[in-house]
Amino acid sequence: MTVTISRVGKVFASRQGEPLIVLDDLSLTIEKSELVCILGPSGCGKTTLLRMIAGLDHTTSGVIDVDGVAVTGPDPRIAMIFQEYSLYPWRTVRANVEFGLQMRGIPPEERREIVDRNIRLVGLEDFAMSYPYELSGGMRQRVAVARALATDPAVLLMDEPFGALDAQTRNRMQKELLRIWEKTKKTIIFITHSVDEAVFLADRIVVLSPRPGRVDVIYDVNILRPRDRTSVEFAKLRRDVLELIDRLEERQ
Amino acid sequence: MRWYLKLLPILFILLIWQIASVLINNAFILPQPLSVAAVLSNPTADILGSGSIFDNAILSIWRVILGFGLAVLCAVPFGIIIGRYRLIEELVNPVIQLFRPIPPLAWVPLALAWFKIGLASIVFIIFIGSFFPVLINTIDGVRRVNRTWIETAAIYGAKGWKLLAYVILPASAPIIWTGLRVGFGVAWMCVVAAEMLPGTTSGIGYLIMYSYNWGQVQVIVAGMIVIGVIGIGVDVVFRAVEKRKFQWQEMNR
């Protein structure tokens, strides 16, 4: 499904009276099955944008729609994966993956098959009856991914999902994500602080300008997958994007 | 530590008690351990026509269950509402803070004025005593539910009672449970104290007060031991459930 963000603005009322303009007149279209990474200096409103797409926050102005239908609140077509602490610690892996289906009122017999399939998809068959505290950070995020995929959303929003992981786990999770994405062909909007991660994952990289956030530059990443981090073209794009972000940070 | 080592201090206290009782040699001040043990070894024997230790203890427990149960039934739903809605919390918080420091026993005269002597006023005192610990822990537990858990639930379309039943309650259950444990402890103290009020004619608190009037100090001490053992017993049960059910809370961080 296509996600269309048209002229979206977000203003927070601040305590000091001066309203805080976080996003201003931001427009962006994300195509079906596309993997878009959103980058930007801290405080540019990346997370706010994602939360508005998820229906957790309202836009102050402008419209976000998915296939022509406006998003007005949490939407079954959209799932979101948070950075951490989103699993329910009193539920087993299975029960966590089952959560969305349960909330949507899917009957238990039907749930079982869907849950099994998604646990297998993220490779956690052996941990189905474990509790989140028994898992490593990377495994926990796999559970979060499986839980999101179980409800079969068209759009997957990911807010720095690998931000709390160590470098090695992070790289492995990126490869995992690409594998799952190629298999499921979901539209993915992925927020990250890491330029390297964005260049590795994205079809397109959207760089937001500092507050008030708008689209500054969009890079088309035409590097063939699997991408080689040591290749010249990878290094060049990474350097270009890094330089841009440095410049944006200075402007702030 | 080996479990039998933990018995040493208790044996030590028994020894001191034995020595002291022999030295004092006055059963109206300090009865010998064996005379207390004799009372304890026969808990269903009638004591001076006011029923057995066992019957009176059961009666006290029953009163606590009534008062404590009522308090839980009121405090948990009320606490959930206060914990969920900021506005309501700001509204009622001054009232809670005002009533909370009043010791339950300070309510006794009012309880007698309203309910006369009897079950109702005892239950009322217990209710007041256990209401606040349960209420305050429930508010705290509900308010401290991780925001990401609630937002994740929102993403999957959970709201209303489903959000309450599947996220808010399980997430705050460990803290609410602690409130229940503390609340029960207070309730148990309240029942014993309330039963010592003049005019009461039954219960373990009444029994030891009555035994005092008859100079049966060994019954007083036996009653105190029973009160303590029941208190510990219930606490152990609370902790065991906590350990089994809410293990995730400690492991989580």
PDB file of N, CA and C in Angstrom, chain A residues 144-238:
ATOM      1  N   ALA A 144       9.198  -8.893  18.632  1.00  0.00           N
ATOM      2  CA  ALA A 144       8.392  -7.713  18.301  1.00  0.00           C
ATOM      3  C   ALA A 144       8.045  -7.703  16.813  1.00  0.00           C
ATOM      4  N   VAL A 145       9.010  -8.109  15.986  1.00  0.00           N
ATOM      5  CA  VAL A 145       8.764  -8.173  14.540  1.00  0.00           C
ATOM      6  C   VAL A 145       7.697  -9.225  14.245  1.00  0.00           C
ATOM      7  N   ALA A 146       7.841 -10.394  14.871  1.00  0.00           N
ATOM      8  CA  ALA A 146       6.863 -11.462  14.642  1.00  0.00           C
ATOM      9  C   ALA A 146       5.475 -11.035  15.090  1.00  0.00           C
ATOM     10  N   ARG A 147       5.415 -10.331  16.220  1.00  0.00           N
ATOM     11  CA  ARG A 147       4.119  -9.877  16.713  1.00  0.00           C
ATOM     12  C   ARG A 147       3.464  -8.912  15.727  1.00  0.00           C
ATOM     13  N   ALA A 148       4.285  -8.019  15.164  1.00  0.00           N
ATOM     14  CA  ALA A 148       3.752  -7.063  14.197  1.00  0.00           C
ATOM     15  C   ALA A 148       3.294  -7.782  12.928  1.00  0.00           C
ATOM     16  N   LEU A 149       4.109  -8.716  12.446  1.00  0.00           N
ATOM     17  CA  LEU A 149       3.769  -9.396  11.194  1.00  0.00           C
ATOM     18  C   LEU A 149       2.550 -10.298  11.348  1.00  0.00           C
ATOM     19  N   ALA A 150       2.331 -10.803  12.557  1.00  0.00           N
ATOM     20  CA  ALA A 150       1.221 -11.723  12.788  1.00  0.00           C
ATOM     21  C   ALA A 150      -0.118 -11.086  12.415  1.00  0.00           C
ATOM     22  N   THR A 151      -0.238  -9.772  12.608  1.00  0.00           N
ATOM     23  CA  THR A 151      -1.514  -9.116  12.288  1.00  0.00           C
ATOM     24  C   THR A 151      -1.595  -8.767  10.808  1.00  0.00           C
ATOM     25  N   ASP A 152      -0.574  -9.149  10.061  1.00  0.00           N
ATOM     26  CA  ASP A 152      -0.524  -8.947   8.618  1.00  0.00           C
ATOM     27  C   ASP A 152      -0.816  -7.504   8.195  1.00  0.00           C
ATOM     28  N   PRO A 153      -0.046  -6.554   8.731  1.00  0.00           N
ATOM     29  CA  PRO A 153      -0.260  -5.164   8.325  1.00  0.00           C
ATOM     30  C   PRO A 153       0.364  -4.934   6.947  1.00  0.00           C
ATOM     31  N   ALA A 154      -0.103  -3.930   6.254  1.00  0.00           N
ATOM     32  CA  ALA A 154       0.502  -3.603   4.961  1.00  0.00           C
ATOM     33  C   ALA A 154       1.752  -2.762   5.173  1.00  0.00           C
ATOM     34  N   VAL A 155       1.724  -1.976   6.223  1.00  0.00           N
ATOM     35  CA  VAL A 155       2.821  -1.053   6.492  1.00  0.00           C
ATOM     36  C   VAL A 155       3.443  -1.365   7.849  1.00  0.00           C
ATOM     37  N   LEU A 156       4.756  -1.438   7.861  1.00  0.00           N
ATOM     38  CA  LEU A 156       5.484  -1.709   9.095  1.00  0.00           C
ATOM     39  C   LEU A 156       6.303  -0.465   9.442  1.00  0.00           C
ATOM     40  N   LEU A 157       6.031   0.100  10.608  1.00  0.00           N
ATOM     41  CA  LEU A 157       6.789   1.276  11.037  1.00  0.00           C
ATOM     42  C   LEU A 157       7.814   0.827  12.066  1.00  0.00           C
ATOM     43  N   MET A 158       9.050   1.249  11.900  1.00  0.00           N
ATOM     44  CA  MET A 158      10.074   0.813  12.839  1.00  0.00           C
ATOM     45  C   MET A 158      10.834   2.024  13.360  1.00  0.00           C
ATOM     46  N   ASP A 159      10.745   2.228  14.682  1.00  0.00           N
ATOM     47  CA  ASP A 159      11.365   3.398  15.298  1.00  0.00           C
ATOM     48  C   ASP A 159      12.691   2.994  15.953  1.00  0.00           C
ATOM     49  N   GLU A 160      13.769   3.146  15.222  1.00  0.00           N
ATOM     50  CA  GLU A 160      15.096   2.742  15.700  1.00  0.00           C
ATOM     51  C   GLU A 160      15.066   1.368  16.363  1.00  0.00           C
ATOM     52  N   PRO A 161      14.555   0.375  15.664  1.00  0.00           N
ATOM     53  CA  PRO A 161      14.327  -0.911  16.328  1.00  0.00           C
ATOM     54  C   PRO A 161      15.604  -1.605  16.777  1.00  0.00           C
ATOM     55  N   PHE A 162      16.721  -1.278  16.127  1.00  0.00           N
ATOM     56  CA  PHE A 162      17.968  -1.957  16.491  1.00  0.00           C
ATOM     57  C   PHE A 162      18.917  -1.018  17.234  1.00  0.00           C
ATOM     58  N   GLY A 163      18.392   0.138  17.642  1.00  0.00           N
ATOM     59  CA  GLY A 163      19.216   1.167  18.264  1.00  0.00           C
ATOM     60  C   GLY A 163      19.860   0.745  19.570  1.00  0.00           C
ATOM     61  N   ALA A 164      19.217  -0.204  20.275  1.00  0.00           N
ATOM     62  CA  ALA A 164      19.756  -0.583  21.584  1.00  0.00           C
ATOM     63  C   ALA A 164      20.628  -1.840  21.506  1.00  0.00           C
ATOM     64  N   LEU A 165      20.882  -2.320  20.282  1.00  0.00           N
ATOM     65  CA  LEU A 165      21.635  -3.569  20.148  1.00  0.00           C
ATOM     66  C   LEU A 165      23.118  -3.292  19.900  1.00  0.00           C
ATOM     67  N   ASP A 166      23.946  -4.280  20.223  1.00  0.00           N
ATOM     68  CA  ASP A 166      25.371  -4.125  19.930  1.00  0.00           C
ATOM     69  C   ASP A 166      25.593  -4.273  18.427  1.00  0.00           C
ATOM     70  N   ALA A 167      26.740  -3.790  17.965  1.00  0.00           N
ATOM     71  CA  ALA A 167      26.990  -3.641  16.537  1.00  0.00           C
ATOM     72  C   ALA A 167      26.809  -4.955  15.775  1.00  0.00           C
ATOM     73  N   GLN A 168      27.322  -6.029  16.356  1.00  0.00           N
ATOM     74  CA  GLN A 168      27.275  -7.315  15.672  1.00  0.00           C
ATOM     75  C   GLN A 168      25.842  -7.810  15.510  1.00  0.00           C
ATOM     76  N   THR A 169      25.096  -7.760  16.620  1.00  0.00           N
ATOM     77  CA  THR A 169      23.702  -8.183  16.588  1.00  0.00           C
ATOM     78  C   THR A 169      22.913  -7.312  15.611  1.00  0.00           C
ATOM     79  N   ARG A 170      23.263  -6.041  15.641  1.00  0.00           N
ATOM     80  CA  ARG A 170      22.569  -5.086  14.788  1.00  0.00           C
ATOM     81  C   ARG A 170      22.720  -5.470  13.308  1.00  0.00           C
ATOM     82  N   ASN A 171      23.947  -5.769  12.893  1.00  0.00           N
ATOM     83  CA  ASN A 171      24.176  -6.162  11.505  1.00  0.00           C
ATOM     84  C   ASN A 171      23.400  -7.422  11.150  1.00  0.00           C
ATOM     85  N   ARG A 172      23.368  -8.368  12.087  1.00  0.00           N
ATOM     86  CA  ARG A 172      22.658  -9.600  11.814  1.00  0.00           C
ATOM     87  C   ARG A 172      21.159  -9.338  11.672  1.00  0.00           C
ATOM     88  N   MET A 173      20.647  -8.460  12.537  1.00  0.00           N
ATOM     89  CA  MET A 173      19.221  -8.139  12.495  1.00  0.00           C
ATOM     90  C   MET A 173      18.855  -7.426  11.191  1.00  0.00           C
ATOM     91  N   GLN A 174      19.776  -6.607  10.700  1.00  0.00           N
ATOM     92  CA  GLN A 174      19.506  -5.921   9.429  1.00  0.00           C
ATOM     93  C   GLN A 174      19.349  -6.935   8.300  1.00  0.00           C
ATOM     94  N   LYS A 175      20.232  -7.919   8.285  1.00  0.00           N
ATOM     95  CA  LYS A 175      20.134  -8.958   7.246  1.00  0.00           C
ATOM     96  C   LYS A 175      18.824  -9.727   7.389  1.00  0.00           C
ATOM     97  N   GLU A 176      18.487 -10.051   8.645  1.00  0.00           N
ATOM     98  CA  GLU A 176      17.231 -10.740   8.941  1.00  0.00           C
ATOM     99  C   GLU A 176      16.043  -9.948   8.403  1.00  0.00           C
ATOM    100  N   LEU A 177      16.075  -8.649   8.691  1.00  0.00           N
ATOM    101  CA  LEU A 177      14.961  -7.792   8.292  1.00  0.00           C
ATOM    102  C   LEU A 177      14.813  -7.803   6.769  1.00  0.00           C
ATOM    103  N   LEU A 178      15.932  -7.714   6.064  1.00  0.00           N
ATOM    104  CA  LEU A 178      15.876  -7.730   4.602  1.00  0.00           C
ATOM    105  C   LEU A 178      15.286  -9.048   4.106  1.00  0.00           C
ATOM    106  N   ARG A 179      15.705 -10.131   4.726  1.00  0.00           N
ATOM    107  CA  ARG A 179      15.170 -11.435   4.338  1.00  0.00           C
ATOM    108  C   ARG A 179      13.652 -11.477   4.527  1.00  0.00           C
ATOM    109  N   ILE A 180      13.204 -11.008   5.693  1.00  0.00           N
ATOM    110  CA  ILE A 180      11.772 -11.026   5.988  1.00  0.00           C
ATOM    111  C   ILE A 180      11.020 -10.089   5.041  1.00  0.00           C
ATOM    112  N   TRP A 181      11.632  -8.947   4.778  1.00  0.00           N
ATOM    113  CA  TRP A 181      10.985  -7.970   3.899  1.00  0.00           C
ATOM    114  C   TRP A 181      10.849  -8.532   2.484  1.00  0.00           C
ATOM    115  N   GLU A 182      11.901  -9.205   1.996  1.00  0.00           N
ATOM    116  CA  GLU A 182      11.835  -9.764   0.655  1.00  0.00           C
ATOM    117  C   GLU A 182      10.781 -10.870   0.583  1.00  0.00           C
ATOM    118  N   LYS A 183      10.578 -11.545   1.704  1.00  0.00           N
ATOM    119  CA  LYS A 183       9.608 -12.627   1.744  1.00  0.00           C
ATOM    120  C   LYS A 183       8.174 -12.104   1.854  1.00  0.00           C
ATOM    121  N   THR A 184       7.995 -11.062   2.660  1.00  0.00           N
ATOM    122  CA  THR A 184       6.631 -10.604   2.936  1.00  0.00           C
ATOM    123  C   THR A 184       6.219  -9.398   2.091  1.00  0.00           C
ATOM    124  N   LYS A 185       7.204  -8.695   1.551  1.00  0.00           N
ATOM    125  CA  LYS A 185       6.952  -7.526   0.703  1.00  0.00           C
ATOM    126  C   LYS A 185       6.089  -6.461   1.382  1.00  0.00           C
ATOM    127  N   LYS A 186       6.360  -6.241   2.670  1.00  0.00           N
ATOM    128  CA  LYS A 186       5.670  -5.175   3.380  1.00  0.00           C
ATOM    129  C   LYS A 186       6.278  -3.830   2.995  1.00  0.00           C
ATOM    130  N   THR A 187       5.481  -2.795   3.133  1.00  0.00           N
ATOM    131  CA  THR A 187       6.021  -1.442   3.040  1.00  0.00           C
ATOM    132  C   THR A 187       6.654  -1.137   4.393  1.00  0.00           C
ATOM    133  N   ILE A 188       7.922  -0.737   4.394  1.00  0.00           N
ATOM    134  CA  ILE A 188       8.581  -0.494   5.678  1.00  0.00           C
ATOM    135  C   ILE A 188       9.087   0.945   5.755  1.00  0.00           C
ATOM    136  N   ILE A 189       8.714   1.615   6.809  1.00  0.00           N
ATOM    137  CA  ILE A 189       9.266   2.941   7.084  1.00  0.00           C
ATOM    138  C   ILE A 189      10.114   2.798   8.344  1.00  0.00           C
ATOM    139  N   PHE A 190      11.399   3.053   8.193  1.00  0.00           N
ATOM    140  CA  PHE A 190      12.387   2.686   9.199  1.00  0.00           C
ATOM    141  C   PHE A 190      13.133   3.944   9.640  1.00  0.00           C
ATOM    142  N   ILE A 191      13.055   4.243  10.915  1.00  0.00           N
ATOM    143  CA  ILE A 191      13.774   5.418  11.422  1.00  0.00           C
ATOM    144  C   ILE A 191      15.079   4.961  12.053  1.00  0.00           C
ATOM    145  N   THR A 192      16.126   5.689  11.770  1.00  0.00           N
ATOM    146  CA  THR A 192      17.414   5.308  12.356  1.00  0.00           C
ATOM    147  C   THR A 192      18.294   6.532  12.549  1.00  0.00           C
ATOM    148  N   HIS A 193      19.260   6.363  13.451  1.00  0.00           N
ATOM    149  CA  HIS A 193      20.300   7.379  13.629  1.00  0.00           C
ATOM    150  C   HIS A 193      21.523   7.014  12.821  1.00  0.00           C
ATOM    151  N   SER A 194      21.551   5.767  12.366  1.00  0.00           N
ATOM    152  CA  SER A 194      22.774   5.252  11.778  1.00  0.00           C
ATOM    153  C   SER A 194      22.720   5.356  10.254  1.00  0.00           C
ATOM    154  N   VAL A 195      23.626   6.158   9.688  1.00  0.00           N
ATOM    155  CA  VAL A 195      23.703   6.322   8.237  1.00  0.00           C
ATOM    156  C   VAL A 195      24.050   4.988   7.602  1.00  0.00           C
ATOM    157  N   ASP A 196      24.956   4.284   8.234  1.00  0.00           N
ATOM    158  CA  ASP A 196      25.370   2.976   7.747  1.00  0.00           C
ATOM    159  C   ASP A 196      24.173   2.034   7.603  1.00  0.00           C
ATOM    160  N   GLU A 197      23.332   2.033   8.620  1.00  0.00           N
ATOM    161  CA  GLU A 197      22.156   1.174   8.614  1.00  0.00           C
ATOM    162  C   GLU A 197      21.221   1.554   7.459  1.00  0.00           C
ATOM    163  N   ALA A 198      21.021   2.870   7.296  1.00  0.00           N
ATOM    164  CA  ALA A 198      20.129   3.344   6.240  1.00  0.00           C
ATOM    165  C   ALA A 198      20.651   2.942   4.861  1.00  0.00           C
ATOM    166  N   VAL A 199      21.948   3.117   4.638  1.00  0.00           N
ATOM    167  CA  VAL A 199      22.516   2.775   3.326  1.00  0.00           C
ATOM    168  C   VAL A 199      22.424   1.267   3.099  1.00  0.00           C
ATOM    169  N   PHE A 200      22.564   0.503   4.165  1.00  0.00           N
ATOM    170  CA  PHE A 200      22.506  -0.956   4.016  1.00  0.00           C
ATOM    171  C   PHE A 200      21.088  -1.433   3.671  1.00  0.00           C
ATOM    172  N   LEU A 201      20.074  -0.780   4.285  1.00  0.00           N
ATOM    173  CA  LEU A 201      18.716  -1.297   4.177  1.00  0.00           C
ATOM    174  C   LEU A 201      17.883  -0.695   3.056  1.00  0.00           C
ATOM    175  N   ALA A 202      18.009   0.615   2.856  1.00  0.00           N
ATOM    176  CA  ALA A 202      16.931   1.360   2.214  1.00  0.00           C
ATOM    177  C   ALA A 202      16.892   1.261   0.692  1.00  0.00           C
ATOM    178  N   ASP A 203      15.643   1.354   0.154  1.00  0.00           N
ATOM    179  CA  ASP A 203      15.467   1.670  -1.257  1.00  0.00           C
ATOM    180  C   ASP A 203      15.705   3.169  -1.449  1.00  0.00           C
ATOM    181  N   ARG A 204      15.159   3.913  -0.519  1.00  0.00           N
ATOM    182  CA  ARG A 204      15.368   5.363  -0.528  1.00  0.00           C
ATOM    183  C   ARG A 204      15.685   5.840   0.882  1.00  0.00           C
ATOM    184  N   ILE A 205      16.541   6.837   0.955  1.00  0.00           N
ATOM    185  CA  ILE A 205      16.853   7.441   2.251  1.00  0.00           C
ATOM    186  C   ILE A 205      16.292   8.858   2.248  1.00  0.00           C
ATOM    187  N   VAL A 206      15.435   9.133   3.212  1.00  0.00           N
ATOM    188  CA  VAL A 206      14.856  10.474   3.323  1.00  0.00           C
ATOM    189  C   VAL A 206      15.572  11.187   4.458  1.00  0.00           C
ATOM    190  N   VAL A 207      16.202  12.313   4.154  1.00  0.00           N
ATOM    191  CA  VAL A 207      16.881  13.069   5.202  1.00  0.00           C
ATOM    192  C   VAL A 207      16.027  14.276   5.557  1.00  0.00           C
ATOM    193  N   LEU A 208      15.710  14.400   6.831  1.00  0.00           N
ATOM    194  CA  LEU A 208      14.911  15.532   7.295  1.00  0.00           C
ATOM    195  C   LEU A 208      15.820  16.649   7.772  1.00  0.00           C
ATOM    196  N   SER A 209      15.365  17.890   7.600  1.00  0.00           N
ATOM    197  CA  SER A 209      16.134  19.040   8.069  1.00  0.00           C
ATOM    198  C   SER A 209      15.827  19.270   9.541  1.00  0.00           C
ATOM    199  N   PRO A 210      16.719  19.996  10.237  1.00  0.00           N
ATOM    200  CA  PRO A 210      16.444  20.256  11.658  1.00  0.00           C
ATOM    201  C   PRO A 210      15.206  21.125  11.825  1.00  0.00           C
ATOM    202  N   ARG A 211      14.720  21.155  13.052  1.00  0.00           N
ATOM    203  CA  ARG A 211      13.475  21.797  13.414  1.00  0.00           C
ATOM    204  C   ARG A 211      13.276  23.149  12.744  1.00  0.00           C
ATOM    205  N   PRO A 212      12.164  23.444  12.136  1.00  0.00           N
ATOM    206  CA  PRO A 212      11.061  22.509  11.903  1.00  0.00           C
ATOM    207  C   PRO A 212      11.399  21.520  10.794  1.00  0.00           C
ATOM    208  N   GLY A 213      11.111  20.249  11.059  1.00  0.00           N
ATOM    209  CA  GLY A 213      11.510  19.201  10.126  1.00  0.00           C
ATOM    210  C   GLY A 213      10.722  19.220   8.828  1.00  0.00           C
ATOM    211  N   ARG A 214      11.460  19.134   7.738  1.00  0.00           N
ATOM    212  CA  ARG A 214      10.836  18.859   6.437  1.00  0.00           C
ATOM    213  C   ARG A 214      11.802  17.991   5.662  1.00  0.00           C
ATOM    214  N   VAL A 215      11.352  17.534   4.491  1.00  0.00           N
ATOM    215  CA  VAL A 215      12.228  16.688   3.703  1.00  0.00           C
ATOM    216  C   VAL A 215      13.328  17.560   3.113  1.00  0.00           C
ATOM    217  N   ASP A 216      14.582  17.233   3.433  1.00  0.00           N
ATOM    218  CA  ASP A 216      15.691  18.018   2.903  1.00  0.00           C
ATOM    219  C   ASP A 216      16.170  17.411   1.591  1.00  0.00           C
ATOM    220  N   VAL A 217      16.554  16.147   1.648  1.00  0.00           N
ATOM    221  CA  VAL A 217      17.047  15.467   0.452  1.00  0.00           C
ATOM    222  C   VAL A 217      16.515  14.034   0.463  1.00  0.00           C
ATOM    223  N   ILE A 218      16.242  13.495  -0.722  1.00  0.00           N
ATOM    224  CA  ILE A 218      15.924  12.067  -0.816  1.00  0.00           C
ATOM    225  C   ILE A 218      16.978  11.397  -1.692  1.00  0.00           C
ATOM    226  N   TYR A 219      17.612  10.375  -1.156  1.00  0.00           N
ATOM    227  CA  TYR A 219      18.591   9.614  -1.934  1.00  0.00           C
ATOM    228  C   TYR A 219      17.938   8.327  -2.440  1.00  0.00           C
ATOM    229  N   ASP A 220      18.117   8.048  -3.714  1.00  0.00           N
ATOM    230  CA  ASP A 220      17.739   6.725  -4.202  1.00  0.00           C
ATOM    231  C   ASP A 220      18.952   5.833  -4.032  1.00  0.00           C
ATOM    232  N   VAL A 221      18.774   4.733  -3.363  1.00  0.00           N
ATOM    233  CA  VAL A 221      19.921   3.849  -3.155  1.00  0.00           C
ATOM    234  C   VAL A 221      19.862   2.754  -4.217  1.00  0.00           C
ATOM    235  N   ASN A 222      20.742   2.879  -5.199  1.00  0.00           N
ATOM    236  CA  ASN A 222      20.683   1.926  -6.308  1.00  0.00           C
ATOM    237  C   ASN A 222      21.758   0.851  -6.213  1.00  0.00           C
ATOM    238  N   ILE A 223      22.166   0.553  -5.010  1.00  0.00           N
ATOM    239  CA  ILE A 223      23.183  -0.481  -4.830  1.00  0.00           C
ATOM    240  C   ILE A 223      22.481  -1.837  -4.739  1.00  0.00           C
ATOM    241  N   LEU A 224      23.007  -2.793  -5.496  1.00  0.00           N
ATOM    242  CA  LEU A 224      22.380  -4.116  -5.524  1.00  0.00           C
ATOM    243  C   LEU A 224      22.504  -4.817  -4.169  1.00  0.00           C
ATOM    244  N   ARG A 225      21.454  -5.540  -3.787  1.00  0.00           N
ATOM    245  CA  ARG A 225      21.512  -6.338  -2.567  1.00  0.00           C
ATOM    246  C   ARG A 225      21.976  -7.748  -2.917  1.00  0.00           C
ATOM    247  N   PRO A 226      22.653  -8.454  -2.056  1.00  0.00           N
ATOM    248  CA  PRO A 226      23.135  -8.006  -0.738  1.00  0.00           C
ATOM    249  C   PRO A 226      24.248  -6.967  -0.867  1.00  0.00           C
ATOM    250  N   ARG A 227      24.117  -5.946  -0.065  1.00  0.00           N
ATOM    251  CA  ARG A 227      25.065  -4.832  -0.181  1.00  0.00           C
ATOM    252  C   ARG A 227      26.338  -5.106   0.595  1.00  0.00           C
ATOM    253  N   ASP A 228      27.412  -4.683  -0.006  1.00  0.00           N
ATOM    254  CA  ASP A 228      28.729  -4.900   0.598  1.00  0.00           C
ATOM    255  C   ASP A 228      29.188  -3.591   1.232  1.00  0.00           C
ATOM    256  N   ARG A 229      29.313  -3.621   2.559  1.00  0.00           N
ATOM    257  CA  ARG A 229      29.661  -2.392   3.274  1.00  0.00           C
ATOM    258  C   ARG A 229      31.031  -1.858   2.875  1.00  0.00           C
ATOM    259  N   THR A 230      31.873  -2.744   2.331  1.00  0.00           N
ATOM    260  CA  THR A 230      33.244  -2.309   2.010  1.00  0.00           C
ATOM    261  C   THR A 230      33.364  -1.839   0.556  1.00  0.00           C
ATOM    262  N   SER A 231      32.246  -1.906  -0.180  1.00  0.00           N
ATOM    263  CA  SER A 231      32.342  -1.497  -1.581  1.00  0.00           C
ATOM    264  C   SER A 231      32.486   0.026  -1.702  1.00  0.00           C
ATOM    265  N   VAL A 232      32.980   0.454  -2.854  1.00  0.00           N
ATOM    266  CA  VAL A 232      33.238   1.878  -3.072  1.00  0.00           C
ATOM    267  C   VAL A 232      31.940   2.668  -3.090  1.00  0.00           C
ATOM    268  N   GLU A 233      30.951   2.127  -3.814  1.00  0.00           N
ATOM    269  CA  GLU A 233      29.696   2.883  -3.920  1.00  0.00           C
ATOM    270  C   GLU A 233      28.991   3.001  -2.569  1.00  0.00           C
ATOM    271  N   PHE A 234      29.094   1.947  -1.758  1.00  0.00           N
ATOM    272  CA  PHE A 234      28.507   1.987  -0.409  1.00  0.00           C
ATOM    273  C   PHE A 234      29.180   3.102   0.401  1.00  0.00           C
ATOM    274  N   ALA A 235      30.515   3.081   0.370  1.00  0.00           N
ATOM    275  CA  ALA A 235      31.279   4.057   1.150  1.00  0.00           C
ATOM    276  C   ALA A 235      30.989   5.478   0.677  1.00  0.00           C
ATOM    277  N   LYS A 236      30.849   5.625  -0.628  1.00  0.00           N
ATOM    278  CA  LYS A 236      30.622   6.974  -1.168  1.00  0.00           C
ATOM    279  C   LYS A 236      29.270   7.525  -0.704  1.00  0.00           C
ATOM    280  N   LEU A 237      28.242   6.707  -0.835  1.00  0.00           N
ATOM    281  CA  LEU A 237      26.912   7.164  -0.422  1.00  0.00           C
ATOM    282  C   LEU A 237      26.888   7.462   1.081  1.00  0.00           C
ATOM    283  N   ARG A 238      27.520   6.565   1.832  1.00  0.00           N
ATOM    284  CA  ARG A 238      27.544   6.769   3.276  1.00  0.00           C
ATOM    285  C   ARG A 238      28.194   8.110   3.612  1.00  0.00           C
TER     286      ARG A 238
END
